[in-house]
Coordinates of C-alpha atoms and ligand atoms in Angstrom, one line a residue:
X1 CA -58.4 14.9 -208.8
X2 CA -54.6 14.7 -210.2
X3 CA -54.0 12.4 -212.9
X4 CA -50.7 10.7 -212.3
X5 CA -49.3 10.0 -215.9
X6 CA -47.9 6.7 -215.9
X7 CA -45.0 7.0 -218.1
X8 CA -44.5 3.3 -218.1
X9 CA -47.9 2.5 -219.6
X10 CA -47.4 5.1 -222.0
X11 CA -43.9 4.0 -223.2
X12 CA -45.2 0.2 -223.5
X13 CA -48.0 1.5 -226.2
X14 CA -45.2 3.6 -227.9
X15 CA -42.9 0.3 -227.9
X16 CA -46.1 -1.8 -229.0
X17 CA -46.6 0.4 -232.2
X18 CA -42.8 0.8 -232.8
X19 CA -42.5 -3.2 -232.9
X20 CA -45.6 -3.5 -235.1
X21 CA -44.0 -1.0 -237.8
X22 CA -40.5 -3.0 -237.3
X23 CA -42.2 -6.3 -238.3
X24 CA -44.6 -4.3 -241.0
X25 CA -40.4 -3.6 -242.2
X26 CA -39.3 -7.0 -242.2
X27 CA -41.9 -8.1 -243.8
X28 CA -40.6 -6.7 -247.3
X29 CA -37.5 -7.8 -246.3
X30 CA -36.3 -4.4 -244.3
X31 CA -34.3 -5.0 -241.1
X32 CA -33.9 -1.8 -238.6
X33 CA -30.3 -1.7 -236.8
X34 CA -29.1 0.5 -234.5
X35 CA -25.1 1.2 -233.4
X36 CA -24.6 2.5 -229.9
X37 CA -21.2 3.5 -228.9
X38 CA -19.9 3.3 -225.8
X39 CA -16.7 4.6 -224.8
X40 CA -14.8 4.1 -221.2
X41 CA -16.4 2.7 -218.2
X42 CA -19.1 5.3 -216.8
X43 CA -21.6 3.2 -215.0
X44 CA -24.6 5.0 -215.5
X45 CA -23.7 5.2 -219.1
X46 CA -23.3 1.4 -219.3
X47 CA -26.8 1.2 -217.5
X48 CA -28.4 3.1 -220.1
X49 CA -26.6 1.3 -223.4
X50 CA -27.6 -2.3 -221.6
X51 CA -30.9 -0.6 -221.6
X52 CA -31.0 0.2 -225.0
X53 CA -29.9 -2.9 -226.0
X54 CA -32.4 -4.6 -224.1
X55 CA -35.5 -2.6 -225.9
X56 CA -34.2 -3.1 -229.0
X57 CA -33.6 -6.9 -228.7
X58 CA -37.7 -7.0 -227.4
X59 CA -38.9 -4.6 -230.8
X60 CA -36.6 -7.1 -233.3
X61 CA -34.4 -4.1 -233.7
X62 CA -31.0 -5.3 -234.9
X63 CA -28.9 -3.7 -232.0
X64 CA -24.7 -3.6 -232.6
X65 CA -23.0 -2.3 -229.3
X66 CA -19.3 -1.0 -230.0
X67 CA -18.0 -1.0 -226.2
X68 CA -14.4 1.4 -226.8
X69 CA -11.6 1.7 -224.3
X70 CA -11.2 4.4 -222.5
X71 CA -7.7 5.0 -224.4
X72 CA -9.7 5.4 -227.8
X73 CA -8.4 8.1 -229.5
X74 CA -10.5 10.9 -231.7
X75 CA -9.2 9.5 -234.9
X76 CA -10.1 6.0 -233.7
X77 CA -13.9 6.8 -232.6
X78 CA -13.9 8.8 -235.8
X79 CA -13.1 5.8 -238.4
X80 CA -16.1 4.5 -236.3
X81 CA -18.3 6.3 -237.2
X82 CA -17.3 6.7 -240.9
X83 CA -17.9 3.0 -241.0
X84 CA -21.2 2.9 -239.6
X85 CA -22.5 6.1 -241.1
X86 CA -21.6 4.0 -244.8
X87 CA -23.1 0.6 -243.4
X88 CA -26.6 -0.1 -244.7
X89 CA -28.0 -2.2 -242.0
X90 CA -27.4 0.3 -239.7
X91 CA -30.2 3.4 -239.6
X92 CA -29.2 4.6 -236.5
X93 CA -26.0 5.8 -234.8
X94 CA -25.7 6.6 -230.8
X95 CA -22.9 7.7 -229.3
X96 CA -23.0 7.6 -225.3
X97 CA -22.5 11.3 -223.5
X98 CA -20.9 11.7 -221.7
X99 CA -18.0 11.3 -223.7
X100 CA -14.3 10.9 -222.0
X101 CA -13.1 14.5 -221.8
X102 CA -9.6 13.7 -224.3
X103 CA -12.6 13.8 -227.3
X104 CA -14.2 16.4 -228.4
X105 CA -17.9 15.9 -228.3
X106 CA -18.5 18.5 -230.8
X107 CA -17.2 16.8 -233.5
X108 CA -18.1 13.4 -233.0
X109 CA -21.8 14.5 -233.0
X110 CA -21.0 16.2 -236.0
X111 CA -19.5 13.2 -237.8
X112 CA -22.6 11.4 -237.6
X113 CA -24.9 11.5 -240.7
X114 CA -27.6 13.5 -240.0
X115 CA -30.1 11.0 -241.3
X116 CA -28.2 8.3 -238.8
X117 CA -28.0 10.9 -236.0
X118 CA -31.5 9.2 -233.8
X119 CA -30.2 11.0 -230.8
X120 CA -31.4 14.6 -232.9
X121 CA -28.3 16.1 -231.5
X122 CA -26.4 17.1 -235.1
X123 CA -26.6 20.4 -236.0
X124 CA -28.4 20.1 -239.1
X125 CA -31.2 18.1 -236.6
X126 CA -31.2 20.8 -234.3
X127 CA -31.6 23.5 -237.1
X128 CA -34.6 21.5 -238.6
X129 CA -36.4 21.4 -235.1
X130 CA -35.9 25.3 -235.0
X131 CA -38.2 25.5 -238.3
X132 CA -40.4 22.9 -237.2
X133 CA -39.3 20.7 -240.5
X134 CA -37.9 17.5 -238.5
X135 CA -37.5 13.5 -238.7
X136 CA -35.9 13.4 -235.5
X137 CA -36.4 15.1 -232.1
X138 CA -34.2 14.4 -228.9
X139 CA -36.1 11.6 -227.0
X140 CA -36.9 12.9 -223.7
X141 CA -38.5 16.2 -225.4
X142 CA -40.1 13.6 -227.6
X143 CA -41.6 11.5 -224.9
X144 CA -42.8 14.3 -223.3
X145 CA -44.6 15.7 -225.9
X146 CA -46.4 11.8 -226.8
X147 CA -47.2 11.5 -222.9
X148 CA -49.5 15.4 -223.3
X149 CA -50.9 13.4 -226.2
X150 CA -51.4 10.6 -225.0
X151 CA -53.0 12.4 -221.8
X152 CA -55.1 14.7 -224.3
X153 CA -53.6 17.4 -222.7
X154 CA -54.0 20.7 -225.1
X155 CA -50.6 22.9 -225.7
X156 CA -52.1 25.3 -227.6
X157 CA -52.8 28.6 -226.2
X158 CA -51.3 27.0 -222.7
X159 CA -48.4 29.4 -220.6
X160 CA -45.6 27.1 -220.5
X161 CA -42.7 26.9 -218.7
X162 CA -39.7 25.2 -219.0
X163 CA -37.3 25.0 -216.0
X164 CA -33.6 24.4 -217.9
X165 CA -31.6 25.1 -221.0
X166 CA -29.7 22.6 -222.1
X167 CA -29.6 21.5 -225.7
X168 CA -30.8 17.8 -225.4
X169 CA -33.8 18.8 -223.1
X170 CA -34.5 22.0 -221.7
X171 CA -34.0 24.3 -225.8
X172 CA -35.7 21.2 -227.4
X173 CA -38.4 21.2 -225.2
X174 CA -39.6 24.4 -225.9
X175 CA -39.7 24.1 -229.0
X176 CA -41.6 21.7 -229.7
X177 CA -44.5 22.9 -226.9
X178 CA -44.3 26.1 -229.5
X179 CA -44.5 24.6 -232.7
X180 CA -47.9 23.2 -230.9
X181 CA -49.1 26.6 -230.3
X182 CA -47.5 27.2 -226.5
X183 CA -46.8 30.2 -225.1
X184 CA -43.4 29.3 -223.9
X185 CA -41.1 30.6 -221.2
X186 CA -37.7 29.1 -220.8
X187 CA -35.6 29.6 -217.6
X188 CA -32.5 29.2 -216.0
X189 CA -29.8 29.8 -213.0
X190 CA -30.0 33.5 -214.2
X191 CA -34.1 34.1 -214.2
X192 CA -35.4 36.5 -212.0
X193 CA -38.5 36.0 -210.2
X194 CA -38.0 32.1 -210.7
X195 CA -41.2 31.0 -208.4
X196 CA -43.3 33.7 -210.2
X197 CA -42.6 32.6 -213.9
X198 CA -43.2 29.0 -212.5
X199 CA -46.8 29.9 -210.6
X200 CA -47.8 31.6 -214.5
X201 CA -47.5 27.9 -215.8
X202 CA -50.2 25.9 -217.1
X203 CA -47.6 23.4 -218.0
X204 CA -44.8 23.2 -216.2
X205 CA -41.7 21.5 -217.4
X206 CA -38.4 21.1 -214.7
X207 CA -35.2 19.9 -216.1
X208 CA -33.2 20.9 -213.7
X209 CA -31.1 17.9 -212.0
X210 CA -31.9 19.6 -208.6
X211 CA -33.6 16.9 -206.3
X212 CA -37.1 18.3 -205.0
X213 CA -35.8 21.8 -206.3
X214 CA -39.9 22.4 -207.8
X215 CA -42.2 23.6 -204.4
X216 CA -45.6 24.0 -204.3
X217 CA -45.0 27.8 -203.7
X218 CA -43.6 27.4 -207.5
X219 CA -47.2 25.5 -209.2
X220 CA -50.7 27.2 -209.8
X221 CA -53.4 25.3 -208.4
X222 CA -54.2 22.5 -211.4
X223 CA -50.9 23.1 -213.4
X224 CA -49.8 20.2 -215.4
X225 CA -46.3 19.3 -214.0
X226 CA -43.6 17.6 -216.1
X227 CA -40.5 16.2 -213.9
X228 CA -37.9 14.9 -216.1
X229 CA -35.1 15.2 -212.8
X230 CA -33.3 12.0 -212.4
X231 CA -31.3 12.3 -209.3
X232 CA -29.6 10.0 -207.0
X233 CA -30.3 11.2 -203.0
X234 CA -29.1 7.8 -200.7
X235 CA -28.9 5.7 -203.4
X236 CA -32.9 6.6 -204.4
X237 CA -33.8 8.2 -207.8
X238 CA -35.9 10.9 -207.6
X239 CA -37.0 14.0 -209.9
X240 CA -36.8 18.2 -209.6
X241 CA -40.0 18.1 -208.4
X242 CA -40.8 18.2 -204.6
X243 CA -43.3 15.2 -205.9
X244 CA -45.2 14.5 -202.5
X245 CA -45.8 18.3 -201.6
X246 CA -46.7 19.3 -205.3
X247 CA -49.4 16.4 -206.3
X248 CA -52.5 17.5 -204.6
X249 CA -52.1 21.1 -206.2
X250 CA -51.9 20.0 -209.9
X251 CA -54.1 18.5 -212.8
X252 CA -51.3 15.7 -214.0
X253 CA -48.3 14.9 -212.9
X254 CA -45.0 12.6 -214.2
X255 CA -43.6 10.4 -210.9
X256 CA -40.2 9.8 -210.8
X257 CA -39.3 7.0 -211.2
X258 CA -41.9 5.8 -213.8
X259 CA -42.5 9.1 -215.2
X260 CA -40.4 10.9 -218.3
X261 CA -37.8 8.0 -217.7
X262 CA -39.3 5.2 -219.8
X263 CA -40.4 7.6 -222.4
X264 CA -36.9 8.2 -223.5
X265 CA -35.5 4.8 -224.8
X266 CA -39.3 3.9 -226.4
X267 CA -38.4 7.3 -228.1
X268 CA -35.3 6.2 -229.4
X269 CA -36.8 3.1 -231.2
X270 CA -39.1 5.4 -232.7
X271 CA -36.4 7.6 -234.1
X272 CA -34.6 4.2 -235.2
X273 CA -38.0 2.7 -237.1
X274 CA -38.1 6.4 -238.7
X275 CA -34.8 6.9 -240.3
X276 CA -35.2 3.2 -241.1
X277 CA -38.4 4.0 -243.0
X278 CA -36.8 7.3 -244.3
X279 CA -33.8 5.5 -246.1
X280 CA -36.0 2.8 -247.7
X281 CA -38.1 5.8 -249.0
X282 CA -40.9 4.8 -247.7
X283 CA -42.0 8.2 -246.4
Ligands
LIG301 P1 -28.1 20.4 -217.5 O1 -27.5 20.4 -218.8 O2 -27.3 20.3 -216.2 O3 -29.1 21.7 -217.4 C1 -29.7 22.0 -216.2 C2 -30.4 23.4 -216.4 O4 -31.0 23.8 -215.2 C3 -29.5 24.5 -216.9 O5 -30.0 25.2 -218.0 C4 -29.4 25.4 -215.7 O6 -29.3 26.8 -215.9 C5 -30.7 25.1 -215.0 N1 -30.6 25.4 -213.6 C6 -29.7 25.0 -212.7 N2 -29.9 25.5 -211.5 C7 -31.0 26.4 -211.6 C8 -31.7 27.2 -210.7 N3 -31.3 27.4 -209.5 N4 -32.7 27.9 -211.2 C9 -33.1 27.8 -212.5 N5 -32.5 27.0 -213.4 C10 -31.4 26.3 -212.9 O7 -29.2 19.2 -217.3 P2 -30.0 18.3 -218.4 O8 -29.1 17.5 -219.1 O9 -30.9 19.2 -219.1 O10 -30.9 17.4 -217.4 C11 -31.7 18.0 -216.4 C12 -32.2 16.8 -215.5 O11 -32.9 15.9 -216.3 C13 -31.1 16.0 -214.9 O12 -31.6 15.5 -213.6 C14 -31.0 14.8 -215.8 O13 -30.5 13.7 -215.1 C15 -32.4 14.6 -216.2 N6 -32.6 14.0 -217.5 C16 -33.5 13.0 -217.5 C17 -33.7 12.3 -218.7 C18 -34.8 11.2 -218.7 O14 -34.8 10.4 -219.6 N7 -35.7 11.3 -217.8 C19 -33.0 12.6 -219.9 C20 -32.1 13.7 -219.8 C21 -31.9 14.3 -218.6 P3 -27.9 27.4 -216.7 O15 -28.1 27.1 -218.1 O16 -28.1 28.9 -216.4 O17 -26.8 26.8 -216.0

């Protein structure tokens, strides 16, 4: 029997406890604040910050949205940043990616405090993940990881395989199903024997942004399968994962949408109620 993990249930219990430890905060007098920056006019990316805005507003998180002109200059976003990274009712800084291409995305990441960097995407946050010392981990690698728990579903010992590279989830990712005692396999455009690598997973994670680009010819009969795809075909969202052909053959599976999706803003107030935690010293 496959167990279809509803990532919107799961993201409403992580929102519930997020809100609870908000108010536990302003209780003694602690408010939690979060900055997202927006700069230009990217629609999905406005989408996604009126998201954000929207969970916060529901978890008493103080939310200030800084929507910038396309024409905003480096030096411009910079003093930003500088401003906010000083503020003290501000714990969290997001800068929307993708960023217009005149500014380098490099160093605006890196000009956010690291202890203000909720998006885990500063070096120094990266760096800690790699030792397994962290406050912060990107949120879609973080929501996956609380939907196995969640699930009860063991990492340890597990093959696992993740389907994509990329620094905010494919590197992340396998990470943390290490640090939990995975035996991880990350792949790419240049793996060989793709479909083999994929049919030796217990878990199987695709973060690819290729619509149904996960068969069943890929999944071992009772493999946990992770779709974090979020592509557009006519207008419909849908994952990596070839979703309808692929159920019957696994233990658990994510449905896009309502799968990883959700997962990733309730992660994002988590990361916000940490660092606010962190720079009241209260852990
Ligand atoms: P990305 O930066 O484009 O990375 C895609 C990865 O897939 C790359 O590592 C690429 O390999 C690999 N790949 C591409 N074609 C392949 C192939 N034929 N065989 C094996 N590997 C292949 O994408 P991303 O930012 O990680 O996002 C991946 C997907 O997740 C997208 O659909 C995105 O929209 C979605 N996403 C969802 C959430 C959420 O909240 N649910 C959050 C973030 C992203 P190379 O490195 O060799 O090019």
């Amino acid at each position: 029997m496959t167990k279809i993990i509803d990532g919107k249930a799961i993201s409403a219990a992580v929102k519930e406890r997020v809100k609870k430890g908000v108010g536990e905060l302003n209780q003694q007098g602690i408010t939690v604040g979060l900055a997202v920056i927006i700069v230009g006019e990217d629609p999905a990316s406005k989408v996604y910050v009126a998201n954000k805005k929207k969970a916060c507003e529901a978890l008493g998180i103080i939310s200030e949205e800084y929507a910038l002109p396309e024409s905003t200059t480096e030096a411009e976003l910079l003093s930003l940043i500088k401003e906010l990274n000083a503020k003290k009712s501000i714990n969290g800084i997001l800068c929307q990616l993708p960023l217009p291409r005149h500014l380098d995305e490099k160093l605006i990441i890196n000009s956010i405090l690291p202890e203000k960097d909720v998006d885990a995407f500063h070096p120094h946050n990266v760096g800690r993940i790699m030792i397994g010392d962290y406050d912060f981990v990107p949120c879609t690698p973080a929501g996956i990881m609380e939907m196995l728990k969640y699930e009860n579903i063991e990492v340890e010992g597990k093959t696992c395989v993740v389907i994509g590279r990329s620094n905010i989830v494919g590197k992340p990712m396998g990470m943390l199903l290490l640090h939990k005692n995975g035996t991880v396999t990350i792949c790419h455009s240049r793996t060989k024997n793709l479909k083999e690598v994929c049919r030796s997973a217990d878990i199987l994670v695709a973060a690819v942004g290729k619509a149904g680009f996960v068969t069943p010819d890929m999944v071992k009969e009772g493999a946990v399968v992770i779709d974090v795809g979020m592509n557009r075909e006519n207008g419909k969202l849908c994952g990596d994962v070839d979703y309808e052909a692929v159920k019957d053959k696994t233990s658990a599976i994510t449905p896009v949408p309502g799968g990883v999706g959700p997962m990733t803003i309730a992660m994002l107030m988590q990361n916000t109620l940490t660092a606010a935690k962190k720079q009241n010293g209260l852990i």
